[in-house]
């Protein structure tokens, strides 16, 4: 699976949009981009995933560049409860070797 | 969404005893479940892939005789830490794979914190 690169940490003001970048320059055509987050002392929470097109759900939006080498997770109105480590993971969904490999992620701190 | 539960949420045991952790997918069937371990200030590390009705697949460096995995039904996988020692103290997290069109998704349990004295 392709490797991802994320900033170690980011800060965001409460109520503002949080934009979390992820680089995955070696992504292959059949690999999806998944985003999870882990709030302290809890199991990871699925946020969103996509292949080529931009995606939006009740939690966030995922913007994937046309060449698919990078993506951005957008939390439109960050709240204090969004403080967590955010993981960007690239994986061949549906493959026989499907498994998630967690890197160090980005620690997003939402400030009041 | 999809809900995955784990039991117990935390456990304290004496060195040398065995501990069983249950992982259940509550509202979907999961032919594949995964077990992770997370040490303080570190990321999740995959321990093994649990397949319903067959043997688990362990990651390199994980002792299969120490971490016994059973996936007897489509909604339940168990991890037994045999002869636990203090170095096995960790946060154990399971996930269940939900198949669907447009990319499969893993949903995670809340985790089980194990402390071995």
Tab-separated table of C-alpha atoms in Angstrom:
chain	number	residue	atom	x	y	z
A	1	UNK	CA	0.000	0.000	0.000
A	2	UNK	CA	1.124	3.544	-0.725
A	3	UNK	CA	2.800	5.528	2.033
A	4	UNK	CA	1.252	8.751	3.298
A	5	UNK	CA	2.793	11.918	4.733
A	6	UNK	CA	0.935	14.162	7.147
A	7	UNK	CA	1.982	17.126	9.294
A	8	UNK	CA	2.689	16.149	12.868
A	9	UNK	CA	0.326	18.694	14.365
A	10	UNK	CA	-2.067	21.494	13.503
A	11	UNK	CA	-4.117	24.036	15.393
A	12	UNK	CA	-7.530	25.382	14.542
A	13	UNK	CA	-9.857	27.899	16.141
A	14	UNK	CA	-13.236	26.669	17.265
A	15	UNK	CA	-15.908	27.356	14.657
A	16	UNK	CA	-13.427	27.671	11.819
A	17	UNK	CA	-12.762	25.139	9.104
A	18	UNK	CA	-9.967	22.674	9.733
A	19	UNK	CA	-8.072	21.597	6.611
A	20	UNK	CA	-5.856	18.555	7.111
A	21	UNK	CA	-3.497	17.713	4.231
A	22	UNK	CA	-2.142	14.337	3.235
A	23	UNK	CA	0.407	13.439	0.573
A	24	UNK	CA	0.250	10.031	-1.107
A	25	UNK	CA	2.345	10.480	-4.222
A	26	UNK	CA	2.831	6.745	-4.829
A	27	UNK	CA	-0.868	5.884	-4.765
A	28	UNK	CA	-1.944	3.356	-7.378
A	29	UNK	CA	-5.100	3.344	-9.432
A	30	UNK	CA	-7.072	0.898	-7.310
A	31	UNK	CA	-6.170	2.348	-3.914
A	32	UNK	CA	-8.632	4.329	-1.854
A	33	UNK	CA	-7.888	7.178	0.540
A	34	UNK	CA	-9.367	6.638	4.001
A	35	UNK	CA	-9.509	9.035	6.933
A	36	UNK	CA	-9.893	7.968	10.536
A	37	UNK	CA	-9.493	9.858	13.774
A	38	UNK	CA	-8.672	8.765	17.291
A	39	UNK	CA	-9.794	10.754	20.256
A	40	UNK	CA	-7.665	10.183	23.324
A	41	UNK	CA	-8.099	6.707	24.864
A	42	UNK	CA	-10.748	5.628	22.361
A	43	UNK	CA	-10.817	3.369	19.329
A	44	UNK	CA	-10.383	5.003	15.912
A	45	UNK	CA	-13.477	6.460	14.284
A	46	UNK	CA	-14.131	6.184	10.565
A	47	UNK	CA	-14.618	9.587	8.943
A	48	UNK	CA	-14.699	9.298	5.170
A	49	UNK	CA	-13.043	7.683	2.178
A	50	UNK	CA	-12.753	8.220	-1.558
A	51	UNK	CA	-11.174	6.954	-4.746
A	52	UNK	CA	-11.136	9.778	-7.284
A	53	UNK	CA	-14.047	12.097	-6.700
A	54	UNK	CA	-14.503	14.500	-3.853
A	55	UNK	CA	-16.720	13.138	-1.126
A	56	UNK	CA	-18.868	14.709	1.574
A	57	UNK	CA	-20.765	13.253	4.495
A	58	UNK	CA	-22.190	14.506	7.757
A	59	UNK	CA	-18.765	14.640	9.354
A	60	UNK	CA	-16.407	16.020	6.742
A	61	UNK	CA	-15.449	16.598	3.143
A	62	UNK	CA	-12.627	14.889	1.295
A	63	UNK	CA	-10.935	16.701	-1.546
A	64	UNK	CA	-8.684	14.553	-3.760
A	65	UNK	CA	-6.453	16.227	-6.329
A	66	UNK	CA	-6.902	15.279	-9.947
A	67	UNK	CA	-3.598	13.381	-10.038
A	68	UNK	CA	-4.612	11.666	-6.748
A	69	UNK	CA	-1.225	12.374	-5.225
A	70	UNK	CA	-2.659	14.341	-2.330
A	71	UNK	CA	-5.879	14.960	-0.492
A	72	UNK	CA	-7.363	17.260	2.116
A	73	UNK	CA	-9.821	16.439	4.849
A	74	UNK	CA	-12.051	19.367	5.708
A	75	UNK	CA	-13.968	19.725	8.942
A	76	UNK	CA	-16.213	22.670	8.060
A	77	UNK	CA	-16.882	23.981	11.571
A	78	UNK	CA	-14.414	22.549	14.048
A	79	UNK	CA	-15.497	22.081	17.653
A	80	UNK	CA	-13.471	21.290	20.757
A	81	UNK	CA	-14.615	17.660	20.450
A	82	UNK	CA	-12.822	17.408	17.112
A	83	UNK	CA	-9.468	17.515	18.906
A	84	UNK	CA	-7.917	14.173	17.965
A	85	UNK	CA	-5.209	12.434	15.952
A	86	UNK	CA	-6.278	12.209	12.321
A	87	UNK	CA	-4.965	9.390	10.164
A	88	UNK	CA	-4.824	9.373	6.375
A	89	UNK	CA	-4.478	5.821	5.050
A	90	UNK	CA	-4.202	4.542	1.504
A	91	UNK	CA	-5.324	0.979	0.926
A	92	UNK	CA	-6.417	-1.360	-1.805
A	93	UNK	CA	-9.976	-1.785	-0.597
A	94	UNK	CA	-11.430	-5.163	-1.383
A	95	UNK	CA	-8.097	-6.777	-2.074
A	96	UNK	CA	-7.167	-10.083	-0.487
A	97	UNK	CA	-4.464	-8.303	1.489
A	98	UNK	CA	-6.726	-5.511	2.675
A	99	UNK	CA	-5.517	-4.088	5.966
A	100	UNK	CA	-5.023	-0.625	7.390
A	101	UNK	CA	-1.549	0.573	8.300
A	102	UNK	CA	-1.594	3.479	10.721
A	103	UNK	CA	1.160	6.070	10.581
A	104	UNK	CA	1.677	8.787	13.148
A	105	UNK	CA	-1.159	10.968	11.888
A	106	UNK	CA	-1.822	14.638	12.561
A	107	UNK	CA	-2.712	15.838	16.031
A	108	UNK	CA	-5.394	18.447	15.492
A	109	UNK	CA	-5.963	20.729	18.441
A	110	UNK	CA	-9.080	22.867	18.313
A	111	UNK	CA	-8.703	25.928	20.500
A	112	UNK	CA	-11.535	27.936	22.061
B	1	UNK	CA	-22.964	3.571	10.446
B	2	UNK	CA	-21.795	0.370	12.042
B	3	UNK	CA	-21.223	-0.487	15.666
B	4	UNK	CA	-18.465	-2.649	17.080
B	5	UNK	CA	-18.299	-3.464	20.758
B	6	UNK	CA	-15.535	-4.835	22.943
B	7	UNK	CA	-15.672	-6.478	26.315
B	8	UNK	CA	-14.269	-5.856	28.798
B	9	UNK	CA	-13.347	-2.194	28.454
B	10	UNK	CA	-10.537	-2.623	30.929
B	11	UNK	CA	-8.982	-5.476	32.859
B	12	UNK	CA	-6.340	-5.850	35.528
B	13	UNK	CA	-4.795	-9.265	36.021
B	14	UNK	CA	-1.894	-10.968	37.709
B	15	UNK	CA	1.154	-12.040	35.772
B	16	UNK	CA	0.779	-15.558	34.405
B	17	UNK	CA	-2.979	-15.520	34.003
B	18	UNK	CA	-4.889	-15.537	30.723
B	19	UNK	CA	-7.255	-12.818	29.590
B	20	UNK	CA	-9.978	-13.082	26.949
B	21	UNK	CA	-11.234	-10.046	25.047
B	22	UNK	CA	-14.394	-10.187	22.954
B	23	UNK	CA	-15.114	-8.169	19.829
B	24	UNK	CA	-18.612	-8.057	18.383
B	25	UNK	CA	-20.075	-6.429	15.305
B	26	UNK	CA	-23.527	-5.458	16.508
B	27	UNK	CA	-25.411	-4.519	13.350
B	28	UNK	CA	-23.550	-6.202	10.517
B	29	UNK	CA	-21.812	-9.437	9.731
B	30	UNK	CA	-18.060	-9.447	9.449
B	31	UNK	CA	-16.177	-12.265	7.819
B	32	UNK	CA	-12.964	-10.474	8.690
B	33	UNK	CA	-11.983	-8.805	11.921
B	34	UNK	CA	-8.666	-7.324	12.952
B	35	UNK	CA	-6.812	-7.011	16.234
B	36	UNK	CA	-4.528	-4.078	16.986
B	37	UNK	CA	-2.355	-3.098	19.907
B	38	UNK	CA	-1.405	0.419	20.911
B	39	UNK	CA	1.279	1.372	23.414
B	40	UNK	CA	1.311	4.836	25.047
B	41	UNK	CA	2.144	7.675	22.657
B	42	UNK	CA	2.409	5.263	19.730
B	43	UNK	CA	0.208	4.482	16.777
B	44	UNK	CA	-1.912	1.378	16.309
B	45	UNK	CA	-0.044	-1.749	15.306
B	46	UNK	CA	-1.874	-4.551	13.545
B	47	UNK	CA	-1.425	-7.853	15.363
B	48	UNK	CA	-3.522	-10.245	13.323
B	49	UNK	CA	-6.327	-10.698	10.852
B	50	UNK	CA	-9.162	-12.896	12.038
B	51	UNK	CA	-11.165	-14.763	9.405
B	52	UNK	CA	-14.467	-16.427	10.221
B	53	UNK	CA	-14.150	-20.177	10.167
B	54	UNK	CA	-10.430	-20.296	9.508
B	55	UNK	CA	-7.105	-19.644	11.203
B	56	UNK	CA	-6.003	-16.132	11.930
B	57	UNK	CA	-3.146	-14.531	10.036
B	58	UNK	CA	-0.543	-13.003	12.344
B	59	UNK	CA	1.755	-10.105	11.575
B	60	UNK	CA	5.473	-10.600	11.753
B	61	UNK	CA	6.754	-10.651	15.303
B	62	UNK	CA	3.396	-11.494	16.920
B	63	UNK	CA	3.414	-14.826	18.761
B	64	UNK	CA	0.412	-16.850	17.657
B	65	UNK	CA	0.665	-19.191	20.636
B	66	UNK	CA	0.532	-16.276	23.025
B	67	UNK	CA	-2.251	-14.325	21.347
B	68	UNK	CA	-4.965	-16.839	20.510
B	69	UNK	CA	-7.640	-15.652	18.130
B	70	UNK	CA	-10.955	-17.331	17.502
B	71	UNK	CA	-13.538	-16.126	14.994
B	72	UNK	CA	-16.296	-18.669	15.384
B	73	UNK	CA	-19.191	-16.605	14.044
B	74	UNK	CA	-19.801	-13.715	11.691
B	75	UNK	CA	-20.272	-11.314	14.588
B	76	UNK	CA	-17.756	-12.432	17.190
B	77	UNK	CA	-13.989	-12.662	17.407
B	78	UNK	CA	-12.043	-13.266	20.601
B	79	UNK	CA	-8.448	-12.549	21.523
B	80	UNK	CA	-6.940	-14.476	24.410
B	81	UNK	CA	-3.696	-13.242	25.877
B	82	UNK	CA	-2.193	-16.366	27.402
B	83	UNK	CA	0.164	-16.250	30.370
B	84	UNK	CA	0.091	-12.484	30.391
B	85	UNK	CA	3.133	-10.563	31.591
B	86	UNK	CA	3.604	-6.884	32.424
B	87	UNK	CA	5.022	-6.181	28.966
B	88	UNK	CA	1.652	-7.263	27.507
B	89	UNK	CA	-0.001	-4.304	29.213
B	90	UNK	CA	-1.432	-2.253	26.379
B	91	UNK	CA	-4.556	-0.910	24.696
B	92	UNK	CA	-6.084	-3.651	22.535
B	93	UNK	CA	-8.463	-2.586	19.784
B	94	UNK	CA	-10.461	-4.689	17.367
B	95	UNK	CA	-12.100	-3.728	14.113
B	96	UNK	CA	-14.611	-5.387	11.816
B	97	UNK	CA	-14.600	-5.190	8.058
B	98	UNK	CA	-17.870	-4.167	6.472
B	99	UNK	CA	-18.145	-4.904	2.794
B	100	UNK	CA	-20.051	-2.524	0.577
B	101	UNK	CA	-19.893	-0.968	-2.853
B	102	UNK	CA	-17.568	1.980	-3.216
B	103	UNK	CA	-14.874	0.696	-0.912
B	104	UNK	CA	-14.952	-1.471	2.161
B	105	UNK	CA	-14.684	0.058	5.593
B	106	UNK	CA	-13.268	-1.041	8.923
B	107	UNK	CA	-15.182	-0.035	12.013
B	108	UNK	CA	-13.370	-0.055	15.320
B	109	UNK	CA	-14.346	-1.051	18.803
B	110	UNK	CA	-13.775	1.223	21.799
B	111	UNK	CA	-10.716	-0.719	22.917
B	112	UNK	CA	-9.739	-2.777	25.948
B	113	UNK	CA	-7.103	-1.523	28.313
B	114	UNK	CA	-5.085	-4.384	29.822
B	115	UNK	CA	-2.872	-3.945	32.859
B	116	UNK	CA	-0.813	-6.923	33.951
B	117	UNK	CA	0.635	-6.682	37.447
